[in-house]
Short mmCIF file of C-alpha atoms in Angstrom, two decimals:
data_model
loop_
_atom_site.label_atom_id
_atom_site.label_comp_id
_atom_site.label_asym_id
_atom_site.label_seq_id
_atom_site.Cartn_x
_atom_site.Cartn_y
_atom_site.Cartn_z
CA UNK A 166 -15.67 27.97 -9.07
CA UNK A 167 -14.29 24.94 -7.26
CA UNK A 168 -10.61 25.18 -6.41
CA UNK A 169 -10.67 22.20 -4.06
CA UNK A 170 -7.63 20.10 -4.99
CA UNK A 171 -9.14 16.97 -3.42
CA UNK A 172 -10.68 15.96 -6.76
CA UNK A 173 -8.62 12.78 -6.87
CA UNK A 174 -7.59 10.44 -4.11
CA UNK A 175 -4.08 9.91 -2.83
CA UNK A 176 -2.28 6.70 -1.96
CA UNK A 177 -0.61 6.83 1.46
CA UNK A 178 2.00 4.14 2.10
CA UNK A 179 2.93 3.44 5.72
CA UNK A 180 5.99 1.33 6.34
CA UNK A 181 8.84 0.97 8.77
CA UNK A 182 10.72 -1.56 10.87
CA UNK A 183 8.93 -4.46 12.52
CA UNK A 184 7.68 -3.32 15.92
CA UNK A 185 7.47 0.37 14.99
CA UNK A 186 3.68 0.24 15.30
CA UNK A 187 2.60 0.91 11.74
CA UNK A 188 -0.21 -1.64 11.96
CA UNK A 189 -1.69 -0.02 15.05
CA UNK A 190 -1.49 3.44 13.47
CA UNK A 191 -3.11 2.14 10.29
CA UNK A 192 -5.97 0.59 12.26
CA UNK A 193 -6.65 3.86 14.06
CA UNK A 194 -6.61 5.84 10.82
CA UNK A 195 -9.16 3.49 9.28
CA UNK A 196 -11.40 3.93 12.33
CA UNK A 197 -11.09 7.71 12.55
CA UNK A 198 -10.75 8.97 8.95
CA UNK A 199 -12.21 8.38 5.50
CA UNK A 200 -9.09 6.53 4.38
CA UNK A 201 -9.80 3.12 2.85
CA UNK A 202 -7.52 0.12 3.12
CA UNK A 203 -5.66 -1.36 0.17
CA UNK A 204 -6.51 -5.06 0.28
CA UNK A 205 -3.77 -7.50 -0.61
CA UNK A 206 -4.06 -10.58 -2.81
CA UNK A 207 -2.66 -13.96 -1.81
CA UNK A 208 -2.48 -17.55 -2.95
CA UNK A 209 -2.71 -18.92 0.58
CA UNK A 210 -5.96 -20.43 1.83
CA UNK A 211 -8.29 -18.29 3.97
CA UNK A 212 -7.96 -18.72 7.71
CA UNK A 213 -11.00 -19.12 9.91
CA UNK A 214 -13.07 -15.94 9.85
CA UNK A 215 -11.28 -14.36 6.88
CA UNK A 216 -13.53 -13.02 4.12
CA UNK A 217 -12.60 -12.72 0.45
CA UNK A 218 -12.45 -9.07 -0.57
CA UNK A 219 -12.36 -7.86 3.02
CA UNK A 220 -9.23 -9.35 4.56
CA UNK A 221 -7.56 -10.53 1.34
CA UNK A 222 -8.38 -11.39 -2.24
CA UNK A 223 -7.87 -15.15 -2.23
CA UNK A 224 -6.84 -16.54 -5.63
CA UNK A 225 -5.04 -19.60 -6.98
CA UNK A 226 -1.51 -19.65 -8.36
CA UNK A 227 -2.66 -19.46 -11.97
CA UNK A 228 -4.72 -16.32 -11.41
CA UNK A 229 -1.91 -14.64 -9.49
CA UNK A 230 0.64 -15.35 -12.24
CA UNK A 231 -1.77 -14.02 -14.89
CA UNK A 232 -1.97 -10.74 -12.98
CA UNK A 233 1.81 -10.53 -12.75
CA UNK A 234 2.08 -11.01 -16.52
CA UNK A 235 -0.57 -8.32 -17.07
CA UNK A 236 1.30 -5.84 -14.84
CA UNK A 237 -1.57 -6.00 -12.39
CA UNK A 238 0.33 -5.38 -9.15
CA UNK A 239 1.87 -2.34 -7.50
CA UNK A 240 4.16 -4.84 -5.79
CA UNK A 241 4.28 -8.56 -5.15
CA UNK A 242 6.48 -11.10 -3.37
CA UNK A 243 6.72 -14.75 -2.50
CA UNK A 244 6.87 -15.70 1.18
CA UNK A 245 7.23 -19.30 2.36
CA UNK A 246 5.90 -20.63 -0.93
CA UNK A 247 2.82 -18.38 -1.00
CA UNK A 248 2.40 -15.27 -3.11
CA UNK A 249 1.28 -11.89 -1.81
CA UNK A 250 0.71 -8.68 -3.72
CA UNK A 251 -1.03 -5.31 -3.90
CA UNK A 252 -3.50 -5.37 -6.82
CA UNK A 253 -3.23 -2.22 -8.91
CA UNK A 254 -6.76 -1.99 -10.34
CA UNK A 255 -8.78 -1.67 -7.08
CA UNK A 256 -6.40 1.01 -5.78
CA UNK A 257 -6.50 3.07 -8.98
CA UNK A 258 -10.30 2.81 -9.16
CA UNK A 259 -10.64 4.26 -5.66
CA UNK A 260 -8.14 7.03 -6.34
CA UNK A 261 -10.01 8.04 -9.50
CA UNK A 262 -13.21 8.30 -7.43
CA UNK A 263 -11.50 10.72 -5.05
CA UNK A 264 -11.02 8.17 -2.29
CA UNK A 265 -7.81 8.19 -0.28
CA UNK A 266 -6.23 4.77 0.14
CA UNK A 267 -3.80 3.59 2.81
CA UNK A 268 -1.36 0.73 2.33
CA UNK A 269 0.54 -0.76 5.26
CA UNK A 270 3.54 -2.68 4.02
CA UNK A 271 7.15 -3.57 4.79
CA UNK A 272 9.99 -1.42 3.52
CA UNK A 273 10.96 -3.62 0.58
CA UNK A 274 7.36 -3.66 -0.59
CA UNK A 275 7.10 0.11 -0.21
CA UNK A 276 10.14 0.63 -2.42
CA UNK A 277 8.56 -1.56 -5.11
CA UNK A 278 5.36 0.49 -4.89
CA UNK A 279 7.43 3.65 -5.32
CA UNK A 280 8.83 2.27 -8.58
CA UNK A 281 5.36 1.54 -9.94
CA UNK A 282 3.46 4.46 -8.41
CA UNK A 283 5.82 7.34 -7.58
CA UNK A 284 2.85 9.66 -6.93
CA UNK A 285 2.18 7.85 -3.67
CA UNK A 286 2.84 9.56 -0.34
CA UNK A 287 5.43 7.52 1.55
CA UNK A 288 5.48 7.71 5.36
CA UNK A 289 8.22 6.02 7.39
CA UNK A 290 7.11 5.01 10.90
CA UNK A 291 10.00 5.05 13.39
CA UNK A 292 10.26 3.66 16.92
CA UNK A 293 11.39 6.28 19.47
CA UNK A 294 14.58 4.33 20.24
CA UNK A 295 16.23 0.96 19.78
CA UNK A 296 15.68 0.17 23.47
CA UNK A 297 11.95 0.81 23.11
CA UNK A 298 11.85 -1.29 19.96
CA UNK A 299 13.57 -4.14 21.81
CA UNK A 300 10.97 -3.80 24.59
CA UNK A 301 8.09 -3.97 22.10
CA UNK A 302 9.46 -6.98 20.27
CA UNK A 303 10.16 -8.78 23.53
CA UNK A 304 6.70 -7.93 24.81
CA UNK A 305 5.08 -9.75 21.92
CA UNK A 306 6.37 -13.02 23.32
CA UNK A 307 6.37 -14.60 19.88
CA UNK A 308 10.08 -14.69 19.05
CA UNK A 309 13.28 -16.02 20.55
CA UNK A 310 15.99 -13.71 21.85
CA UNK A 311 18.10 -14.63 18.81
CA UNK A 312 15.29 -13.69 16.42
CA UNK A 313 14.80 -10.37 18.20
CA UNK A 314 18.50 -9.53 17.86
CA UNK A 315 18.25 -10.33 14.16
CA UNK A 316 15.26 -8.00 13.77
CA UNK A 317 17.09 -5.20 15.57
CA UNK A 318 20.02 -5.63 13.23
CA UNK A 319 17.66 -5.48 10.24
CA UNK A 320 16.14 -2.28 11.64
CA UNK A 321 19.50 -0.51 11.55
CA UNK A 322 19.87 -1.51 7.89
CA UNK A 323 16.30 -0.40 7.07
CA UNK A 324 16.91 3.08 8.48
CA UNK A 325 19.18 3.72 5.49
CA UNK A 326 16.10 3.82 3.23
CA UNK A 327 14.47 6.76 5.00
CA UNK A 328 15.60 9.19 2.30
CA UNK A 329 13.29 7.37 -0.13
CA UNK A 330 10.30 8.58 1.90
CA UNK A 331 8.38 11.85 1.95
CA UNK A 332 7.71 11.96 5.70
CA UNK A 333 8.79 10.25 8.90
CA UNK A 334 6.72 9.92 12.05
CA UNK A 335 8.19 8.78 15.37
CA UNK A 336 5.73 6.50 17.14
CA UNK A 337 6.52 7.21 20.77
CA UNK A 338 3.04 8.22 21.91
CA UNK A 339 0.37 6.60 19.75
CA UNK A 340 -2.07 9.52 19.88
CA UNK A 341 0.57 11.95 18.69
CA UNK A 342 1.74 9.62 15.93
CA UNK A 343 -1.81 9.15 14.64
CA UNK A 344 -2.40 12.92 14.75
CA UNK A 345 0.79 13.53 12.76
CA UNK A 346 -0.22 11.10 10.02
CA UNK A 347 -3.65 12.74 9.87
CA UNK A 348 -1.89 16.08 9.42
CA UNK A 349 0.12 14.64 6.54
CA UNK A 350 -3.12 13.60 4.82
CA UNK A 351 -4.50 17.13 5.17
CA UNK A 352 -1.24 18.73 4.02
CA UNK A 353 -1.05 16.54 0.92
CA UNK A 354 -4.46 17.77 -0.19
CA UNK A 355 -3.22 21.34 0.17
CA UNK A 356 -0.20 20.70 -2.03
CA UNK A 357 -0.05 22.85 -5.19
CA UNK A 358 -1.01 20.58 -8.08
CA UNK A 359 -1.97 23.09 -10.78
CA UNK A 360 0.11 25.47 -12.83
CA UNK A 361 -0.16 29.26 -12.51
CA UNK A 362 -1.63 29.34 -16.03
CA UNK A 363 -4.37 26.90 -15.06
CA UNK A 364 -5.19 28.87 -11.92
CA UNK A 365 -5.44 32.13 -13.86
CA UNK A 366 -7.66 30.44 -16.45
CA UNK A 367 -10.05 29.18 -13.79
CA UNK A 368 -10.35 32.62 -12.21
CA UNK A 369 -10.98 34.25 -15.61
CA UNK A 370 -13.69 31.70 -16.39
CA UNK A 371 -15.38 32.68 -13.13
CA UNK A 372 -15.50 36.41 -13.91
#
């Protein structure tokens, strides 16, 4: 008798404020676990070195709109005139094969995914403090002081959505944060997913 509850995959959604480190955590998880990445679809042109089906699914506007009309996305948005979205079919196919999938996305996108796939496991990545977040954003050297202040203000607003999530992980020390997310993956596969009646039936069948 097989009582392993890992018969179907789970979708893990990592999101949080800009600068919280969700991208770095996601990269480590892909390197160190069997989690597979959810690949986004976009209407923008590939950049040098980007491969279709590996970095993004690159499609034209017509194809993207067709998928919207066919309810083919877990979420989608338009950014600076280009469309981006999380295709539903590839994710569902992997989950049905028992493969765990990880999706790194901003908070607004995560909330849209929750509407379309409430069975996902939603993990909010937090910076250890606002001062540390300011230090990280400044250290990037890619934004003006004004833009950084705007991002910090947005972070305070985004914290109000934490109750929509299943877990939160503070990314102070990267190793600890990665270990905590790994623990969440293990815990989710130990979650009770069958009724008492089904469990009793399985044991009786094994007599």
